[in-house]
mmCIF file of C-alpha atoms in Angstrom:
data_model
loop_
_atom_site.group_PDB
_atom_site.id
_atom_site.type_symbol
_atom_site.label_atom_id
_atom_site.label_comp_id
_atom_site.label_asym_id
_atom_site.label_seq_id
_atom_site.Cartn_x
_atom_site.Cartn_y
_atom_site.Cartn_z
ATOM 1 C CA MET A 1 89.081 22.882 45.529
ATOM 2 C CA SER A 2 92.048 20.930 46.023
ATOM 3 C CA THR A 3 91.842 17.378 46.434
ATOM 4 C CA ALA A 4 92.477 17.209 50.174
ATOM 5 C CA ARG A 5 89.517 19.224 50.701
ATOM 6 C CA ALA A 6 87.526 17.606 48.590
ATOM 7 C CA GLU A 7 88.264 14.128 50.327
ATOM 8 C CA ARG A 8 87.785 15.629 53.647
ATOM 9 C CA LEU A 9 84.261 17.130 52.700
ATOM 10 C CA VAL A 10 83.194 13.463 51.470
ATOM 11 C CA ASN A 11 84.502 11.687 55.005
ATOM 12 C CA LEU A 12 83.136 14.265 56.840
ATOM 13 C CA VAL A 13 79.614 13.543 55.446
ATOM 14 C CA LEU A 14 80.063 9.949 55.453
ATOM 15 C CA ALA A 15 80.619 10.374 59.139
ATOM 16 C CA LEU A 16 77.418 12.562 59.654
ATOM 17 C CA LEU A 17 75.359 10.241 58.004
ATOM 18 C CA SER A 18 76.551 7.270 59.203
ATOM 19 C CA THR A 19 75.502 8.495 63.439
ATOM 20 C CA ARG A 20 71.846 9.458 64.648
ATOM 21 C CA GLN A 21 74.024 11.106 67.308
ATOM 22 C CA TYR A 22 75.164 14.501 67.182
ATOM 23 C CA LEU A 23 79.136 14.691 67.059
ATOM 24 C CA THR A 24 80.998 17.675 69.053
ATOM 25 C CA ALA A 25 83.778 18.871 66.600
ATOM 26 C CA ASP A 26 86.305 17.909 69.012
ATOM 27 C CA ARG A 27 84.697 14.488 67.745
ATOM 28 C CA ILE A 28 85.053 15.341 64.686
ATOM 29 C CA ARG A 29 88.613 16.412 64.815
ATOM 30 C CA GLY A 30 89.595 12.962 65.781
ATOM 31 C CA ILE A 31 87.556 10.793 63.600
ATOM 32 C CA VAL A 32 87.593 12.263 60.268
ATOM 33 C CA PRO A 33 90.644 12.147 58.075
ATOM 34 C CA GLY A 34 91.811 15.336 57.533
ATOM 35 C CA TYR A 35 91.082 17.317 60.139
ATOM 36 C CA ALA A 36 94.462 16.111 61.876
ATOM 37 C CA ASP A 37 96.301 18.120 60.052
ATOM 38 C CA ALA A 38 95.484 21.048 61.550
ATOM 39 C CA VAL A 39 98.788 22.614 63.902
ATOM 40 C CA SER A 40 96.410 24.313 66.302
ATOM 41 C CA ASP A 41 93.121 24.315 67.845
ATOM 42 C CA GLU A 42 92.193 27.720 65.849
ATOM 43 C CA ALA A 43 94.009 26.348 62.876
ATOM 44 C CA PHE A 44 90.461 23.384 63.114
ATOM 45 C CA SER A 45 88.011 25.616 64.047
ATOM 46 C CA ARG A 46 88.637 28.236 60.451
ATOM 47 C CA MET A 47 88.877 24.774 58.602
ATOM 48 C CA PHE A 48 85.580 23.057 60.182
ATOM 49 C CA GLU A 49 84.134 26.561 59.823
ATOM 50 C CA ARG A 50 84.458 26.677 56.056
ATOM 51 C CA ASP A 51 83.648 23.197 55.365
ATOM 52 C CA LYS A 52 80.552 23.889 57.017
ATOM 53 C CA THR A 53 79.812 26.648 54.932
ATOM 54 C CA GLU A 54 80.812 24.692 51.773
ATOM 55 C CA LEU A 55 78.154 21.808 52.757
ATOM 56 C CA ARG A 56 75.452 24.483 53.472
ATOM 57 C CA GLU A 57 76.166 25.613 50.178
ATOM 58 C CA LEU A 58 75.854 22.471 48.605
ATOM 59 C CA GLY A 59 72.230 22.297 50.075
ATOM 60 C CA ILE A 60 73.413 19.507 52.224
ATOM 61 C CA PRO A 61 71.514 19.878 55.307
ATOM 62 C CA LEU A 62 73.925 19.968 58.371
ATOM 63 C CA GLU A 63 71.718 19.868 61.964
ATOM 64 C CA THR A 64 73.169 21.191 65.159
ATOM 65 C CA GLY A 65 71.786 19.989 68.421
ATOM 66 C CA ARG A 66 73.075 18.294 71.713
ATOM 67 C CA ASN A 67 72.228 14.648 72.526
ATOM 68 C CA SER A 68 71.179 15.294 76.408
ATOM 69 C CA ALA A 69 70.752 18.226 78.516
ATOM 70 C CA PHE A 70 74.217 17.691 79.978
ATOM 71 C CA ASP A 71 76.316 17.945 77.141
ATOM 72 C CA PRO A 72 78.544 21.251 77.598
ATOM 73 C CA ALA A 73 78.906 21.477 74.059
ATOM 74 C CA GLU A 74 76.485 21.346 70.620
ATOM 75 C CA GLY A 75 77.465 18.611 67.734
ATOM 76 C CA TYR A 76 76.381 18.098 64.229
ATOM 77 C CA ARG A 77 74.986 15.398 62.082
ATOM 78 C CA ILE A 78 73.003 15.007 59.159
ATOM 79 C CA ALA A 79 69.324 13.190 58.955
ATOM 80 C CA ARG A 80 68.910 11.009 56.184
ATOM 81 C CA ARG A 81 65.222 11.667 56.261
ATOM 82 C CA ASP A 82 66.689 15.413 54.730
ATOM 83 C CA TYR A 83 69.611 14.213 53.068
ATOM 84 C CA GLU A 84 68.375 11.286 51.022
ATOM 85 C CA LEU A 85 66.269 12.069 48.071
ATOM 86 C CA GLY A 86 63.445 9.888 46.236
ATOM 87 C CA GLU A 87 63.279 9.089 43.243
ATOM 88 C CA ILE A 88 62.890 11.445 40.750
ATOM 89 C CA GLU A 89 61.764 11.493 36.907
ATOM 90 C CA LEU A 90 61.799 14.865 34.777
ATOM 91 C CA ALA A 91 60.943 15.194 31.012
ATOM 92 C CA PRO A 92 63.868 16.746 29.031
ATOM 93 C CA ASP A 93 61.790 19.317 28.764
ATOM 94 C CA GLU A 94 61.479 19.668 32.745
ATOM 95 C CA ALA A 95 65.019 19.467 33.356
ATOM 96 C CA ALA A 96 65.961 22.111 30.757
ATOM 97 C CA ALA A 97 63.299 24.440 32.722
ATOM 98 C CA VAL A 98 64.692 23.244 36.085
ATOM 99 C CA GLY A 99 68.137 24.477 34.432
ATOM 100 C CA LEU A 100 66.549 28.033 33.475
ATOM 101 C CA ALA A 101 65.145 28.725 36.974
ATOM 102 C CA VAL A 102 68.488 28.057 38.571
ATOM 103 C CA ARG A 103 69.879 30.928 36.282
ATOM 104 C CA LEU A 104 67.394 33.074 36.763
ATOM 105 C CA TRP A 105 67.644 34.418 40.651
ATOM 106 C CA ASP A 106 69.566 37.601 41.052
ATOM 107 C CA SER A 107 69.634 36.899 45.021
ATOM 108 C CA PRO A 108 72.639 35.400 46.235
ATOM 109 C CA GLU A 109 70.423 33.581 48.967
ATOM 110 C CA MET A 110 68.067 31.888 46.968
ATOM 111 C CA THR A 111 71.242 31.053 43.948
ATOM 112 C CA GLY A 112 72.527 29.120 46.542
ATOM 113 C CA GLN A 113 69.636 27.159 47.614
ATOM 114 C CA ALA A 114 68.784 26.954 43.663
ATOM 115 C CA GLN A 115 72.030 25.587 43.199
ATOM 116 C CA GLY A 116 72.086 23.463 46.090
ATOM 117 C CA ALA A 117 68.400 22.102 44.684
ATOM 118 C CA LEU A 118 70.626 21.306 40.841
ATOM 119 C CA VAL A 119 73.376 19.790 43.330
ATOM 120 C CA LYS A 120 70.602 17.023 44.357
ATOM 121 C CA LEU A 121 69.063 16.247 41.041
ATOM 122 C CA ARG A 122 72.088 15.610 39.554
ATOM 123 C CA ALA A 123 73.264 12.956 42.652
ATOM 124 C CA ALA A 124 69.862 11.316 41.568
ATOM 125 C CA GLY A 125 70.736 10.658 37.934
ATOM 126 C CA VAL A 126 69.088 13.289 36.696
ATOM 127 C CA ASP A 127 70.844 15.265 33.661
ATOM 128 C CA VAL A 128 69.980 19.214 34.088
ATOM 129 C CA ASP A 129 71.893 21.459 31.754
ATOM 130 C CA HIS A 130 72.355 24.918 33.200
ATOM 131 C CA THR A 131 75.549 25.661 31.577
ATOM 132 C CA GLU A 132 74.816 26.883 28.102
ATOM 133 C CA PRO A 133 75.050 30.860 28.857
ATOM 134 C CA PRO A 134 72.582 32.663 27.046
ATOM 135 C CA VAL A 135 73.443 36.207 25.592
ATOM 136 C CA VAL A 136 71.069 37.673 28.066
ATOM 137 C CA GLU A 137 68.663 36.887 30.241
ATOM 138 C CA SER A 138 65.689 37.948 32.729
ATOM 139 C CA ARG A 139 66.592 38.058 36.172
ATOM 140 C CA VAL A 140 64.167 37.147 39.162
ATOM 141 C CA ARG A 141 65.226 39.724 42.139
ATOM 142 C CA ALA A 142 64.145 39.057 45.545
ATOM 143 C CA GLU A 143 63.597 41.685 47.790
ATOM 144 C CA PRO A 144 65.074 41.465 51.296
ATOM 145 C CA ALA A 145 62.197 40.366 53.052
ATOM 146 C CA PHE A 146 61.333 37.438 50.586
ATOM 147 C CA THR A 147 63.178 34.995 52.800
ATOM 148 C CA PRO A 148 61.741 35.955 55.842
ATOM 149 C CA LEU A 149 58.070 36.093 54.619
ATOM 150 C CA VAL A 150 58.484 32.697 52.664
ATOM 151 C CA ALA A 151 59.482 30.783 55.961
ATOM 152 C CA ALA A 152 56.688 32.730 57.937
ATOM 153 C CA VAL A 153 54.278 31.086 55.276
ATOM 154 C CA GLN A 154 55.545 27.931 55.559
ATOM 155 C CA ASP A 155 55.620 27.925 59.572
ATOM 156 C CA ARG A 156 52.620 29.510 59.409
ATOM 157 C CA ARG A 157 53.484 31.959 61.769
ATOM 158 C CA PRO A 158 52.568 35.580 61.889
ATOM 159 C CA VAL A 159 55.023 38.541 60.970
ATOM 160 C CA GLN A 160 54.903 42.324 61.799
ATOM 161 C CA PHE A 161 56.820 44.875 59.743
ATOM 162 C CA SER A 162 57.023 48.756 58.772
ATOM 163 C CA TYR A 163 55.671 49.682 55.628
ATOM 164 C CA ARG A 164 56.162 52.543 53.453
ATOM 165 C CA ARG A 165 52.846 53.663 51.206
ATOM 166 C CA SER A 166 53.065 54.425 48.138
ATOM 167 C CA GLY A 167 53.650 58.753 47.696
ATOM 168 C CA SER A 168 54.199 59.142 51.504
ATOM 169 C CA ALA A 169 57.423 58.459 53.609
ATOM 170 C CA GLU A 170 55.450 57.683 56.325
ATOM 171 C CA ARG A 171 55.764 54.041 57.607
ATOM 172 C CA LEU A 172 53.057 52.263 59.279
ATOM 173 C CA THR A 173 53.296 48.966 61.327
ATOM 174 C CA ARG A 174 51.698 46.244 60.361
ATOM 175 C CA THR A 175 50.737 43.258 61.549
ATOM 176 C CA LEU A 176 49.758 40.148 58.916
ATOM 177 C CA GLU A 177 48.841 36.802 58.954
ATOM 178 C CA PRO A 178 50.755 35.497 55.906
ATOM 179 C CA TRP A 179 49.019 33.010 53.045
ATOM 180 C CA GLY A 180 51.759 33.474 50.838
ATOM 181 C CA VAL A 181 54.006 35.404 48.703
ATOM 182 C CA VAL A 182 53.263 35.638 44.768
ATOM 183 C CA SER A 183 54.776 38.025 41.663
ATOM 184 C CA TRP A 184 52.420 40.102 39.679
ATOM 185 C CA ARG A 185 53.393 42.166 36.846
ATOM 186 C CA ALA A 186 57.218 41.821 38.054
ATOM 187 C CA ARG A 187 56.927 42.374 41.703
ATOM 188 C CA TRP A 188 56.707 40.398 44.920
ATOM 189 C CA TYR A 189 53.808 40.170 46.924
ATOM 190 C CA VAL A 190 52.760 39.027 50.657
ATOM 191 C CA VAL A 191 48.960 38.321 50.668
ATOM 192 C CA GLY A 192 47.182 37.795 54.288
ATOM 193 C CA HIS A 193 45.207 38.443 56.613
ATOM 194 C CA ASP A 194 46.098 42.136 58.037
ATOM 195 C CA ARG A 195 45.133 42.100 61.939
ATOM 196 C CA ASP A 196 45.256 45.867 61.852
ATOM 197 C CA ARG A 197 42.556 46.109 59.202
ATOM 198 C CA GLY A 198 40.538 43.027 59.760
ATOM 199 C CA ALA A 199 40.658 41.847 56.271
ATOM 200 C CA PRO A 200 42.916 40.404 53.952
ATOM 201 C CA ARG A 201 45.501 42.849 52.005
ATOM 202 C CA CYS A 202 48.359 42.515 50.075
ATOM 203 C CA PHE A 203 51.487 44.686 50.534
ATOM 204 C CA ARG A 204 54.542 44.595 47.954
ATOM 205 C CA LEU A 205 57.609 43.384 49.045
ATOM 206 C CA SER A 206 59.855 46.629 47.708
ATOM 207 C CA ARG A 207 57.976 48.914 50.112
ATOM 208 C CA ILE A 208 58.654 46.835 53.707
ATOM 209 C CA VAL A 209 61.403 48.648 55.383
ATOM 210 C CA GLY A 210 63.410 46.855 57.666
ATOM 211 C CA ASP A 211 63.267 43.408 58.947
ATOM 212 C CA VAL A 212 60.330 41.506 58.765
ATOM 213 C CA ARG A 213 59.429 40.064 63.039
ATOM 214 C CA THR A 214 57.582 37.014 63.952
ATOM 215 C CA ALA A 215 55.014 37.913 65.734
ATOM 216 C CA GLY A 216 53.466 34.876 67.055
ATOM 217 C CA ALA A 217 53.815 31.017 67.449
ATOM 218 C CA PRO A 218 54.321 28.802 64.837
ATOM 219 C CA GLY A 219 50.693 27.095 63.468
ATOM 220 C CA GLU A 220 49.115 30.364 64.531
ATOM 221 C CA VAL A 221 47.563 30.928 60.552
ATOM 222 C CA GLU A 222 45.186 29.251 58.912
ATOM 223 C CA ARG A 223 44.831 29.858 55.301
ATOM 224 C CA PRO A 224 41.439 29.940 54.171
ATOM 225 C CA ASP A 225 40.377 26.842 51.614
ATOM 226 C CA ASN A 226 40.065 27.731 47.747
ATOM 227 C CA VAL A 227 41.656 31.147 48.266
ATOM 228 C CA ASN A 228 43.718 32.744 45.163
ATOM 229 C CA LEU A 229 46.194 35.155 46.006
ATOM 230 C CA LEU A 230 46.732 36.503 42.581
ATOM 231 C CA GLU A 231 42.994 37.208 42.155
ATOM 232 C CA LEU A 232 43.507 39.247 45.479
ATOM 233 C CA ILE A 233 46.120 41.246 44.308
ATOM 234 C CA ALA A 234 44.214 41.759 40.756
ATOM 235 C CA GLY A 235 41.176 43.081 42.351
ATOM 236 C CA ALA A 236 42.861 44.982 45.116
ATOM 237 C CA ASN A 237 41.955 49.191 44.974
ATOM 238 C CA ASP A 238 45.096 49.866 43.460
ATOM 239 C CA PRO A 239 47.474 47.797 44.801
ATOM 240 C CA ASP A 240 50.322 49.486 42.809
ATOM 241 C CA PRO A 241 48.989 53.658 41.781
ATOM 242 C CA SER A 242 51.874 53.469 39.373
ATOM 243 C CA PRO A 243 50.975 55.414 36.212
ATOM 244 C CA VAL A 244 50.375 53.275 32.929
ATOM 245 C CA THR A 245 52.625 53.953 30.087
ATOM 246 C CA THR A 246 51.612 52.286 26.962
ATOM 247 C CA ALA A 247 54.682 51.296 24.465
ATOM 248 C CA LYS A 248 55.188 50.481 20.595
ATOM 249 C CA LEU A 249 57.394 47.609 20.385
ATOM 250 C CA TRP A 250 58.550 45.630 17.267
ATOM 251 C CA ILE A 251 58.501 41.451 18.562
ATOM 252 C CA ALA A 252 60.715 38.988 15.930
ATOM 253 C CA ASP A 253 58.028 35.664 14.712
ATOM 254 C CA HIS A 254 58.041 32.868 17.171
ATOM 255 C CA ARG A 255 60.245 34.529 19.924
ATOM 256 C CA ALA A 256 59.526 36.497 23.590
ATOM 257 C CA ALA A 257 55.920 34.791 24.029
ATOM 258 C CA GLY A 258 55.944 36.524 27.802
ATOM 259 C CA VAL A 259 56.058 39.718 25.826
ATOM 260 C CA ARG A 260 53.391 38.699 23.347
ATOM 261 C CA ARG A 261 51.033 37.262 26.031
ATOM 262 C CA ARG A 262 50.649 41.292 27.383
ATOM 263 C CA ALA A 263 50.718 43.084 24.545
ATOM 264 C CA ARG A 264 48.215 43.455 21.662
ATOM 265 C CA LEU A 265 49.109 43.296 18.229
ATOM 266 C CA THR A 266 49.030 46.036 15.983
ATOM 267 C CA GLY A 267 50.239 45.276 12.646
ATOM 268 C CA ARG A 268 53.275 43.370 10.684
ATOM 269 C CA LEU A 269 56.945 45.313 10.463
ATOM 270 C CA THR A 270 60.036 43.486 8.965
ATOM 271 C CA VAL A 271 63.162 44.941 10.776
ATOM 272 C CA ASP A 272 66.992 43.661 9.203
ATOM 273 C CA GLY A 273 65.439 41.068 7.294
ATOM 274 C CA VAL A 274 63.869 39.417 10.470
ATOM 275 C CA ALA A 275 59.944 39.518 10.201
ATOM 276 C CA GLY A 276 58.083 40.172 13.205
ATOM 277 C CA ASP A 277 54.639 42.041 14.705
ATOM 278 C CA LEU A 278 54.150 45.298 15.659
ATOM 279 C CA ALA A 279 52.448 45.320 19.170
ATOM 280 C CA GLU A 280 51.726 47.692 21.931
ATOM 281 C CA ILE A 281 51.403 46.972 25.743
ATOM 282 C CA ASP A 282 50.487 48.910 28.962
ATOM 283 C CA LEU A 283 53.437 49.284 31.358
ATOM 284 C CA TYR A 284 52.158 49.406 35.151
ATOM 285 C CA PHE A 285 55.667 49.802 36.185
ATOM 286 C CA PRO A 286 57.884 51.449 33.775
ATOM 287 C CA GLU A 287 60.806 51.657 35.981
ATOM 288 C CA SER A 288 61.174 48.038 35.772
ATOM 289 C CA ALA A 289 60.181 47.539 32.230
ATOM 290 C CA ALA A 290 63.833 48.397 30.534
ATOM 291 C CA ASP A 291 65.070 45.274 32.343
ATOM 292 C CA TRP A 292 62.335 43.142 31.304
ATOM 293 C CA ILE A 293 62.427 44.173 28.139
ATOM 294 C CA ALA A 294 66.226 44.251 27.366
ATOM 295 C CA GLY A 295 65.856 40.288 28.909
ATOM 296 C CA HIS A 296 64.858 39.254 25.399
ATOM 297 C CA GLY A 297 67.712 40.772 23.592
ATOM 298 C CA PRO A 298 67.341 41.399 20.020
ATOM 299 C CA ASP A 299 63.685 39.681 19.734
ATOM 300 C CA VAL A 300 62.135 42.818 21.214
ATOM 301 C CA LEU A 301 62.383 46.632 19.953
ATOM 302 C CA VAL A 302 61.159 49.430 21.390
ATOM 303 C CA LEU A 303 60.196 52.123 18.866
ATOM 304 C CA GLU A 304 58.562 54.472 21.916
ATOM 305 C CA PRO A 305 58.589 55.882 24.184
ATOM 306 C CA ASP A 306 62.036 56.962 23.164
ATOM 307 C CA VAL A 307 63.210 57.473 26.927
ATOM 308 C CA LEU A 308 62.541 53.556 27.103
ATOM 309 C CA ALA A 309 64.008 52.845 23.898
ATOM 310 C CA LYS A 310 67.320 54.602 25.322
ATOM 311 C CA ALA A 311 67.255 52.584 28.220
ATOM 312 C CA VAL A 312 66.858 49.362 27.114
ATOM 313 C CA ARG A 313 69.478 50.014 24.797
ATOM 314 C CA GLY A 314 72.026 51.144 27.417
ATOM 315 C CA ARG A 315 71.589 47.766 28.989
ATOM 316 C CA LEU A 316 72.443 46.033 25.682
ATOM 317 C CA GLU A 317 75.563 47.670 25.245
ATOM 318 C CA SER A 318 76.449 47.497 29.041
ATOM 319 C CA ILE A 319 76.299 43.448 28.330
ATOM 320 C CA LEU A 320 78.105 43.591 25.310
ATOM 321 C CA HIS A 321 80.703 45.846 26.606
ATOM 322 C CA HIS A 322 80.591 43.372 29.699
ATOM 323 C CA GLU A 323 81.153 40.042 27.539
ATOM 324 C CA VAL A 324 83.645 41.756 25.460
ATOM 325 C CA ARG A 325 85.856 42.940 28.103
ATOM 326 C CA ARG A 326 85.750 38.705 29.570
#
């Protein structure tokens, strides 16, 4: 970013923070240093649009609205209640966890929000180091339905969507009062009260087809007290009927804790001079297991089945070639 643009953005933030009223684009052009350099109205419009996008990507809450019903154009401001951050104290391990979480998101929209949160933490004086790149890292992939469903949960608002059942191309329309969106066995699910069935149901986000539509006003949904969303998913009748595959793995000592939690240790083995455990693990989603295991790099070795071992090796080789080209 050029120095001139950085100064213009700072001036824009200061101007929008210093007023309780909404400032129109024309007013901003006249009072914020840097916009007077625009040679035409069109040039200013392009410049201002880029700056608004930049501020939102940085996590700065830019509001739009009118000061009265008689105002001909919308204006902009930054509410201090949304911009200012209270005192935050994070231990070193907590700060490290925040930095790791920022890197895990693989969704462009969620990555932008995570980076915006990181900017605010640094502005509050929290030292969050996320610059050290690991050789391989796991990714959290958010389905397209993730963001609208999370918004619906926060607004306590019913939604409606088309849903494809497992093993069938048929699409059914579902109306749901969402209670929460959770991850279970490497998949995202939304849990809530299914109005069509009249009972609690869980739906896998990857099977939602098309857009998630609102089906009511904010505040309509009442989440039951003490409801455990994970228990509802785990106790559902076959929420995902994918066949289970048992894989045999080698896990380096004191490494890959996430794999160890789901594995059954069966023996000991030394690989290339590194001691580790032999383990078996039931994979409920074999199609995504290669990505998950490859995310642990050299700490986990697939012994069986051969097709999974080749898939993991292919992903690691692809990452290696990418790093070499860089």
